[in-house]
mmCIF file of C-alpha atoms in Angstrom:
data_model
loop_
_atom_site.group_PDB
_atom_site.id
_atom_site.type_symbol
_atom_site.label_atom_id
_atom_site.label_comp_id
_atom_site.label_asym_id
_atom_site.label_seq_id
_atom_site.Cartn_x
_atom_site.Cartn_y
_atom_site.Cartn_z
ATOM 1 C CA UNK A 1210 -15.638 -11.367 7.074
ATOM 2 C CA UNK A 1211 -13.495 -9.243 9.780
ATOM 3 C CA UNK A 1212 -14.833 -8.472 13.204
ATOM 4 C CA UNK A 1213 -15.738 -4.909 11.843
ATOM 5 C CA UNK A 1214 -18.289 -5.820 8.712
ATOM 6 C CA UNK A 1215 -19.736 -8.936 11.462
ATOM 7 C CA UNK A 1216 -20.185 -5.492 14.024
ATOM 8 C CA UNK A 1217 -21.750 -3.954 11.461
ATOM 9 C CA UNK A 1218 -24.010 -6.862 10.864
ATOM 10 C CA UNK A 1219 -25.216 -7.033 14.695
ATOM 11 C CA UNK A 1220 -26.214 -3.002 15.221
ATOM 12 C CA UNK A 1221 -28.091 -3.930 12.401
ATOM 13 C CA UNK A 1222 -30.158 -7.353 13.706
ATOM 14 C CA UNK A 1223 -30.480 -4.744 16.626
ATOM 15 C CA UNK A 1224 -32.998 -2.880 15.193
ATOM 16 C CA UNK A 1225 -34.875 -5.821 13.037
ATOM 17 C CA UNK A 1226 -34.943 -8.388 16.247
ATOM 18 C CA UNK A 1227 -36.315 -4.585 17.882
ATOM 19 C CA UNK A 1228 -38.864 -4.036 15.247
ATOM 20 C CA UNK A 1229 -40.313 -7.741 15.400
ATOM 21 C CA UNK A 1230 -41.155 -7.499 18.848
ATOM 22 C CA UNK A 1231 -43.549 -4.881 18.225
ATOM 23 C CA UNK A 1232 -47.440 -5.075 17.980
ATOM 24 C CA UNK A 1233 -48.661 -3.516 14.973
ATOM 25 C CA UNK A 1234 -45.915 -3.846 12.462
ATOM 26 C CA UNK A 1235 -45.399 -6.127 9.736
ATOM 27 C CA UNK A 1236 -43.434 -8.676 11.154
ATOM 28 C CA UNK A 1237 -39.886 -10.026 8.731
ATOM 29 C CA UNK A 1238 -39.028 -12.797 10.604
ATOM 30 C CA UNK A 1239 -41.707 -15.587 10.603
ATOM 31 C CA UNK A 1240 -39.496 -18.345 12.922
ATOM 32 C CA UNK A 1241 -41.131 -19.422 16.770
ATOM 33 C CA UNK A 1242 -37.498 -20.917 17.767
ATOM 34 C CA UNK A 1243 -35.901 -17.833 19.361
ATOM 35 C CA UNK A 1244 -32.373 -19.688 17.605
ATOM 36 C CA UNK A 1245 -34.284 -18.740 14.706
ATOM 37 C CA UNK A 1246 -35.115 -15.765 14.470
ATOM 38 C CA UNK A 1247 -31.490 -14.571 16.010
ATOM 39 C CA UNK A 1248 -29.725 -16.768 12.983
ATOM 40 C CA UNK A 1249 -33.150 -15.257 10.343
ATOM 41 C CA UNK A 1250 -32.266 -11.731 11.470
ATOM 42 C CA UNK A 1251 -28.712 -11.799 10.511
ATOM 43 C CA UNK A 1252 -28.940 -13.068 7.379
ATOM 44 C CA UNK A 1253 -31.774 -9.572 6.280
ATOM 45 C CA UNK A 1254 -29.488 -7.608 8.013
ATOM 46 C CA UNK A 1255 -26.389 -8.336 5.951
ATOM 47 C CA UNK A 1256 -28.584 -8.686 2.937
ATOM 48 C CA UNK A 1257 -30.082 -5.482 3.427
ATOM 49 C CA UNK A 1258 -26.569 -4.337 4.395
ATOM 50 C CA UNK A 1259 -25.358 -5.023 0.841
ATOM 51 C CA UNK A 1260 -27.905 -4.743 -1.444
ATOM 52 C CA UNK A 1261 -26.938 -1.864 -3.627
ATOM 53 C CA UNK A 1262 -29.871 -0.907 -5.378
ATOM 54 C CA UNK A 1263 -31.756 0.613 -2.207
ATOM 55 C CA UNK A 1264 -30.408 2.846 0.977
ATOM 56 C CA UNK A 1265 -29.329 0.691 3.610
ATOM 57 C CA UNK A 1266 -30.424 4.287 6.262
ATOM 58 C CA UNK A 1267 -33.679 4.752 4.726
ATOM 59 C CA UNK A 1268 -34.553 1.085 5.057
ATOM 60 C CA UNK A 1269 -34.346 1.213 7.784
ATOM 61 C CA UNK A 1270 -35.323 4.237 8.519
ATOM 62 C CA UNK A 1271 -38.672 2.944 7.861
ATOM 63 C CA UNK A 1272 -38.589 0.240 10.599
ATOM 64 C CA UNK A 1273 -37.747 2.834 13.082
ATOM 65 C CA UNK A 1274 -40.831 4.322 11.911
ATOM 66 C CA UNK A 1275 -42.626 1.814 12.027
ATOM 67 C CA UNK A 1276 -41.771 1.001 16.175
ATOM 68 C CA UNK A 1277 -41.859 3.973 18.269
ATOM 69 C CA UNK A 1278 -46.007 3.807 17.709
ATOM 70 C CA UNK A 1279 -46.235 1.809 21.034
ATOM 71 C CA UNK A 1280 -42.768 2.564 22.570
ATOM 72 C CA UNK A 1281 -41.725 6.393 20.813
ATOM 73 C CA UNK A 1282 -39.305 6.629 24.073
ATOM 74 C CA UNK A 1283 -37.574 4.278 21.632
ATOM 75 C CA UNK A 1284 -36.914 5.774 18.473
ATOM 76 C CA UNK A 1285 -33.521 8.254 20.064
ATOM 77 C CA UNK A 1286 -31.867 5.208 20.727
ATOM 78 C CA UNK A 1287 -32.625 2.680 17.437
ATOM 79 C CA UNK A 1288 -32.183 6.273 15.652
ATOM 80 C CA UNK A 1289 -28.474 6.342 17.681
ATOM 81 C CA UNK A 1290 -27.687 3.154 16.668
ATOM 82 C CA UNK A 1291 -28.583 3.487 12.616
ATOM 83 C CA UNK A 1292 -26.676 6.759 13.266
ATOM 84 C CA UNK A 1293 -22.966 4.777 14.664
ATOM 85 C CA UNK A 1294 -23.996 1.595 11.828
ATOM 86 C CA UNK A 1295 -24.418 4.077 8.883
ATOM 87 C CA UNK A 1296 -20.696 5.697 10.174
ATOM 88 C CA UNK A 1297 -18.996 2.469 10.842
ATOM 89 C CA UNK A 1298 -20.112 1.544 6.976
ATOM 90 C CA UNK A 1299 -18.015 4.628 5.981
ATOM 91 C CA UNK A 1300 -15.582 3.163 6.985
ATOM 92 C CA UNK A 1301 -15.364 -0.691 6.159
ATOM 93 C CA UNK A 1302 -16.288 0.970 3.045
ATOM 94 C CA UNK A 1303 -12.300 2.824 2.864
ATOM 95 C CA UNK A 1304 -10.642 1.427 0.155
ATOM 96 C CA UNK A 1305 -7.045 2.388 1.828
ATOM 97 C CA UNK A 1306 -5.497 1.605 4.007
ATOM 98 C CA UNK A 1307 -5.318 3.565 7.462
ATOM 99 C CA UNK A 1308 -2.989 6.127 8.488
ATOM 100 C CA UNK A 1309 -1.791 5.775 12.117
ATOM 101 C CA UNK A 1310 -3.775 8.308 12.858
ATOM 102 C CA UNK A 1311 -6.657 7.427 11.047
ATOM 103 C CA UNK A 1312 -6.498 3.755 12.787
ATOM 104 C CA UNK A 1313 -6.668 5.863 16.092
ATOM 105 C CA UNK A 1314 -9.563 7.678 15.634
ATOM 106 C CA UNK A 1315 -11.826 4.367 13.795
ATOM 107 C CA UNK A 1316 -10.369 2.827 17.757
ATOM 108 C CA UNK A 1317 -11.631 5.743 19.414
ATOM 109 C CA UNK A 1318 -14.779 5.590 17.545
ATOM 110 C CA UNK A 1319 -16.113 1.683 19.043
ATOM 111 C CA UNK A 1320 -14.105 2.506 22.287
ATOM 112 C CA UNK A 1321 -16.662 4.669 22.479
ATOM 113 C CA UNK A 1322 -19.125 3.938 21.703
ATOM 114 C CA UNK A 1323 -19.140 -0.203 23.468
ATOM 115 C CA UNK A 1324 -18.729 2.135 26.394
ATOM 116 C CA UNK A 1325 -22.202 4.710 25.542
ATOM 117 C CA UNK A 1326 -23.628 1.006 25.645
ATOM 118 C CA UNK A 1327 -22.340 -0.196 28.234
ATOM 119 C CA UNK A 1328 -23.404 3.114 30.008
ATOM 120 C CA UNK A 1329 -27.057 2.656 28.489
ATOM 121 C CA UNK A 1330 -27.330 -1.731 29.184
ATOM 122 C CA UNK A 1331 -26.307 -0.539 33.251
ATOM 123 C CA UNK A 1332 -29.013 3.098 33.136
ATOM 124 C CA UNK A 1333 -32.428 2.668 34.667
ATOM 125 C CA UNK A 1334 -35.380 4.060 32.746
ATOM 126 C CA UNK A 1335 -36.962 7.226 33.046
ATOM 127 C CA UNK A 1336 -32.756 8.478 33.796
ATOM 128 C CA UNK A 1337 -29.849 9.421 30.938
ATOM 129 C CA UNK A 1338 -26.840 8.705 29.922
ATOM 130 C CA UNK A 1339 -24.869 9.778 28.014
ATOM 131 C CA UNK A 1340 -23.496 9.177 24.785
ATOM 132 C CA UNK A 1341 -20.948 10.386 21.872
ATOM 133 C CA UNK A 1342 -22.360 10.673 18.254
ATOM 134 C CA UNK A 1343 -20.139 9.427 15.880
ATOM 135 C CA UNK A 1344 -20.325 12.006 12.802
ATOM 136 C CA UNK A 1345 -22.340 11.273 8.910
ATOM 137 C CA UNK A 1346 -23.921 12.830 6.748
ATOM 138 C CA UNK A 1347 -26.911 13.487 8.165
ATOM 139 C CA UNK A 1348 -25.709 13.735 12.273
ATOM 140 C CA UNK A 1349 -23.264 16.463 13.550
ATOM 141 C CA UNK A 1350 -22.241 14.618 15.657
ATOM 142 C CA UNK A 1351 -21.429 14.867 18.863
ATOM 143 C CA UNK A 1352 -22.317 13.947 22.862
ATOM 144 C CA UNK A 1353 -26.377 13.920 24.140
ATOM 145 C CA UNK A 1354 -27.746 11.562 26.460
ATOM 146 C CA UNK A 1355 -30.580 8.855 25.479
ATOM 147 C CA UNK A 1356 -33.146 6.567 28.263
ATOM 148 C CA UNK A 1357 -31.344 3.879 30.188
ATOM 149 C CA UNK A 1358 -32.336 0.178 28.542
ATOM 150 C CA UNK A 1359 -32.997 -1.161 32.377
ATOM 151 C CA UNK A 1360 -37.540 -1.631 32.522
ATOM 152 C CA UNK A 1361 -38.866 -0.158 34.885
ATOM 153 C CA UNK A 1362 -42.104 -1.209 35.521
ATOM 154 C CA UNK A 1363 -44.438 -3.479 38.076
ATOM 155 C CA UNK A 1364 -43.197 -6.470 36.750
ATOM 156 C CA UNK A 1365 -39.424 -6.526 35.443
ATOM 157 C CA UNK A 1366 -38.219 -3.838 37.188
ATOM 158 C CA UNK A 1367 -34.690 -3.425 37.742
ATOM 159 C CA UNK A 1368 -34.501 -5.894 33.762
ATOM 160 C CA UNK A 1369 -33.783 -5.466 30.146
ATOM 161 C CA UNK A 1370 -36.284 -4.445 28.361
ATOM 162 C CA UNK A 1371 -36.992 -5.237 24.707
ATOM 163 C CA UNK A 1372 -34.240 -2.742 23.082
ATOM 164 C CA UNK A 1373 -31.341 -3.963 25.363
ATOM 165 C CA UNK A 1374 -31.282 -7.417 25.903
ATOM 166 C CA UNK A 1375 -30.964 -7.877 21.962
ATOM 167 C CA UNK A 1376 -28.217 -4.897 22.292
ATOM 168 C CA UNK A 1377 -26.828 -7.730 24.893
ATOM 169 C CA UNK A 1378 -26.987 -10.520 23.043
ATOM 170 C CA UNK A 1379 -26.305 -9.350 19.668
ATOM 171 C CA UNK A 1380 -23.500 -6.513 20.442
ATOM 172 C CA UNK A 1381 -22.106 -7.219 23.909
ATOM 173 C CA UNK A 1382 -22.333 -11.430 23.994
ATOM 174 C CA UNK A 1383 -21.228 -12.040 20.893
ATOM 175 C CA UNK A 1384 -17.541 -10.827 21.706
ATOM 176 C CA UNK A 1385 -17.631 -12.049 25.237
ATOM 177 C CA UNK A 1386 -18.602 -8.632 26.410
ATOM 178 C CA UNK A 1387 -20.227 -7.141 29.085
ATOM 179 C CA UNK A 1388 -20.831 -4.447 32.643
ATOM 180 C CA UNK A 1389 -17.459 -5.952 34.267
ATOM 181 C CA UNK A 1390 -15.106 -4.698 31.463
ATOM 182 C CA UNK A 1391 -12.717 -2.434 31.914
ATOM 183 C CA UNK A 1392 -11.591 0.162 29.822
ATOM 184 C CA UNK A 1393 -8.708 -2.060 29.146
ATOM 185 C CA UNK A 1394 -10.505 -5.052 27.415
ATOM 186 C CA UNK A 1395 -12.668 -2.267 25.946
ATOM 187 C CA UNK A 1396 -9.282 -0.736 24.528
ATOM 188 C CA UNK A 1397 -7.931 -4.390 23.553
ATOM 189 C CA UNK A 1398 -11.092 -4.916 22.032
ATOM 190 C CA UNK A 1399 -11.152 -1.760 20.262
ATOM 191 C CA UNK A 1400 -7.828 -2.505 19.029
ATOM 192 C CA UNK A 1401 -8.437 -5.686 17.469
ATOM 193 C CA UNK A 1402 -11.023 -5.813 15.439
ATOM 194 C CA UNK A 1403 -9.212 -1.992 13.962
ATOM 195 C CA UNK A 1404 -6.100 -4.139 13.335
ATOM 196 C CA UNK A 1405 -7.549 -6.655 11.487
ATOM 197 C CA UNK A 1406 -9.102 -4.188 9.097
ATOM 198 C CA UNK A 1407 -5.987 -2.449 8.381
ATOM 199 C CA UNK A 1408 -4.227 -6.470 7.952
ATOM 200 C CA UNK A 1409 -6.912 -6.841 5.388
ATOM 201 C CA UNK A 1410 -7.245 -3.216 3.503
ATOM 202 C CA UNK A 1411 -3.233 -3.922 3.457
ATOM 203 C CA UNK A 1412 -3.175 -7.614 2.324
ATOM 204 C CA UNK A 1413 -5.556 -6.662 -1.173
ATOM 205 C CA UNK A 1414 -3.389 -3.536 -0.996
ATOM 206 C CA UNK A 1415 -0.618 -6.034 -1.994
ATOM 207 C CA UNK A 1416 -2.345 -7.910 -3.850
ATOM 208 C CA UNK A 1417 -4.162 -5.331 -5.997
ATOM 209 C CA UNK A 1418 -1.299 -6.002 -9.171
ATOM 210 C CA UNK A 1419 -1.264 -9.653 -9.338
ATOM 211 C CA UNK A 1420 -5.257 -9.284 -9.400
ATOM 212 C CA UNK A 1421 -5.592 -6.425 -12.000
ATOM 213 C CA UNK A 1422 -3.544 -8.358 -14.264
ATOM 214 C CA UNK A 1423 -5.324 -11.137 -14.011
ATOM 215 C CA UNK A 1424 -8.834 -9.380 -15.358
ATOM 216 C CA UNK A 1425 -7.073 -7.640 -18.394
ATOM 217 C CA UNK A 1426 -8.293 -8.073 -21.313
ATOM 218 C CA UNK A 1427 -8.191 -10.443 -23.923
ATOM 219 C CA UNK A 1428 -7.199 -7.683 -26.211
ATOM 220 C CA UNK A 1429 -4.612 -6.279 -23.717
ATOM 221 C CA UNK A 1430 -2.958 -10.042 -22.573
ATOM 222 C CA UNK A 1431 -2.298 -9.565 -26.516
ATOM 223 C CA UNK A 1432 -1.152 -5.905 -26.523
ATOM 224 C CA UNK A 1433 1.479 -6.576 -23.999
ATOM 225 C CA UNK A 1434 1.618 -9.286 -24.973
ATOM 226 C CA UNK A 1435 3.383 -7.873 -28.436
ATOM 227 C CA UNK A 1436 4.515 -4.921 -25.956
ATOM 228 C CA UNK A 1437 7.208 -7.577 -23.927
ATOM 229 C CA UNK A 1438 7.784 -9.227 -27.636
ATOM 230 C CA UNK A 1439 8.632 -6.231 -28.677
ATOM 231 C CA UNK A 1440 11.130 -5.759 -26.259
ATOM 232 C CA UNK A 1441 12.560 -8.372 -26.045
ATOM 233 C CA UNK A 1442 14.079 -8.132 -29.762
ATOM 234 C CA UNK A 1443 14.523 -4.351 -28.744
ATOM 235 C CA UNK A 1444 16.952 -5.894 -25.684
ATOM 236 C CA UNK A 1445 18.479 -7.668 -28.097
ATOM 237 C CA UNK A 1446 19.522 -5.380 -31.015
ATOM 238 C CA UNK A 1447 21.112 -3.290 -28.531
ATOM 239 C CA UNK A 1448 22.907 -6.705 -27.165
ATOM 240 C CA UNK A 1449 24.115 -7.392 -30.590
ATOM 241 C CA UNK A 1450 24.994 -3.746 -31.101
ATOM 242 C CA UNK A 1451 27.398 -2.982 -27.954
ATOM 243 C CA UNK A 1452 28.724 -6.817 -28.612
ATOM 244 C CA UNK A 1453 30.351 -5.527 -32.033
ATOM 245 C CA UNK A 1454 30.562 -1.886 -30.538
ATOM 246 C CA UNK A 1455 33.051 -4.072 -28.312
ATOM 247 C CA UNK A 1456 34.676 -5.834 -31.202
ATOM 248 C CA UNK A 1457 35.441 -2.130 -33.068
ATOM 249 C CA UNK A 1458 36.694 -1.007 -30.082
ATOM 250 C CA UNK A 1459 38.748 -4.188 -29.304
ATOM 251 C CA UNK A 1460 40.227 -3.650 -32.754
ATOM 252 C CA UNK A 1461 40.722 0.056 -32.650
ATOM 253 C CA UNK A 1462 42.753 -0.607 -29.467
ATOM 254 C CA UNK A 1463 44.865 -3.529 -30.492
ATOM 255 C CA UNK A 1464 45.874 -1.136 -34.011
ATOM 256 C CA UNK A 1465 46.178 1.724 -32.027
ATOM 257 C CA UNK A 1466 48.486 -0.975 -29.565
ATOM 258 C CA UNK A 1467 50.551 -1.695 -32.135
ATOM 259 C CA UNK A 1468 51.450 2.046 -34.027
ATOM 260 C CA UNK A 1469 51.992 2.502 -30.771
ATOM 261 C CA UNK A 1470 54.906 -0.192 -31.175
ATOM 262 C CA UNK A 1471 56.463 0.508 -34.115
ATOM 263 C CA UNK A 1472 56.383 4.014 -33.303
ATOM 264 C CA UNK A 1473 58.049 3.234 -30.401
ATOM 265 C CA UNK A 1474 60.682 0.689 -33.069
ATOM 266 C CA UNK A 1475 60.357 3.446 -35.964
ATOM 267 C CA UNK A 1476 61.611 5.804 -32.718
ATOM 268 C CA UNK A 1477 65.146 3.519 -32.507
ATOM 269 C CA UNK A 1478 65.238 3.040 -36.171
ATOM 270 C CA UNK A 1479 65.120 7.133 -36.440
ATOM 271 C CA UNK A 1480 67.446 7.277 -33.942
ATOM 272 C CA UNK A 1481 70.084 4.274 -34.810
ATOM 273 C CA UNK A 1482 70.202 6.236 -38.539
ATOM 274 C CA UNK A 1483 71.091 9.540 -36.686
ATOM 275 C CA UNK A 1484 74.091 8.673 -34.824
ATOM 276 C CA UNK A 1485 74.777 7.398 -38.284
ATOM 277 C CA UNK A 1486 74.709 10.557 -39.926
ATOM 278 C CA UNK A 1487 76.310 12.056 -36.714
ATOM 279 C CA UNK A 1488 79.294 9.501 -37.020
ATOM 280 C CA UNK A 1489 79.860 9.777 -41.352
ATOM 281 C CA UNK A 1490 79.807 13.891 -40.836
ATOM 282 C CA UNK A 1491 82.259 13.347 -38.556
ATOM 283 C CA UNK A 1492 84.562 10.857 -40.389
ATOM 284 C CA UNK A 1493 83.554 13.260 -43.548
ATOM 285 C CA UNK A 1494 84.185 16.257 -41.146
ATOM 286 C CA UNK A 1495 88.226 14.907 -40.353
ATOM 287 C CA UNK A 1496 89.070 13.386 -43.791
ATOM 288 C CA UNK A 1497 88.432 17.215 -44.793
ATOM 289 C CA UNK A 1498 90.536 17.962 -41.967
ATOM 290 C CA UNK A 1499 93.538 15.242 -43.361
ATOM 291 C CA UNK A 1500 92.790 16.531 -47.062
ATOM 292 C CA UNK A 1501 93.375 20.362 -45.830
ATOM 293 C CA UNK A 1502 96.976 19.303 -43.993
ATOM 294 C CA UNK A 1503 98.045 17.452 -47.226
ATOM 295 C CA UNK A 1504 97.637 20.526 -49.040
ATOM 296 C CA UNK A 1505 99.616 22.301 -46.702
ATOM 297 C CA UNK A 1506 102.596 20.297 -46.677
ATOM 298 C CA UNK A 1507 103.722 19.286 -50.539
ATOM 299 C CA UNK A 1508 106.370 16.155 -51.344
ATOM 300 C CA UNK A 1509 110.051 16.590 -52.268
ATOM 301 C CA UNK A 1510 110.555 15.165 -55.188
ATOM 302 C CA UNK A 1511 113.130 12.993 -56.445
ATOM 303 C CA UNK A 1512 112.774 10.354 -53.937
ATOM 304 C CA UNK A 1513 110.585 8.081 -55.797
ATOM 305 C CA UNK A 1514 107.221 6.176 -54.498
ATOM 306 C CA UNK A 1515 107.369 7.725 -51.309
ATOM 307 C CA UNK A 1516 107.633 10.655 -50.916
ATOM 308 C CA UNK A 1517 109.076 12.958 -48.038
ATOM 309 C CA UNK A 1518 107.221 15.407 -46.586
ATOM 310 C CA UNK A 1519 110.144 18.222 -45.334
#
């Protein structure tokens, strides 16, 4: 449970405890021990908020309606508590992580709420303190004034009234905050609370794919398995085809290399033949010239076997 959720339950517990302190109402927690009352009140607060079958706002509003019969001046305070509870619940139900601007707005809302509570706890009944209501479906939000929570009666003057006591115990004391807490301390508390909530959402976003896979039906698992096997078979065939293509490419390259080598050898052979033909052609031409010369210079007879050219 994050501190944001715990803060939500603290606000709800204030309403329950104040309700049970009034006379003439149906008590929700029948315990005499104060520590048990506080514990059981918080358990009930959680149960009401997390009950998906009922609207927690309507449930708490009905409790608030019962309370002010003897103290009608406290209805605005209790309604303010419920409004902040409802606004905070919308944020807690946020499914995605916050953007930087949303996170800053979230933090400022917590700070404004705590400052409002500090103001009420340090203000006497009969006088008012300005607080900030945050926007909800039934409230446009904005500044308003509420009566202080310090009693002014003769016997209890200067002490906190019941609503002030419950607010102090369930919220301020629980988070080690008091009237002397500085703005810096409130800011630090709000920063830690909001960042813890943000981190929880970020972790959920990272683990969601794995969780989604784990909750798939058996049919979906089977379909995925079949698809994976088909993919592997396609990959296997593709690898075989690639290997064959690589072999064919190698053979073609080898054949090309041999043809290139044969072509080079053939060119050399042709060149030798051309040189031989050229040589023989030259010899034929020389013989023709020699034959022509012999015809123009006949041999003188009478000298037997040896002729004499004159």
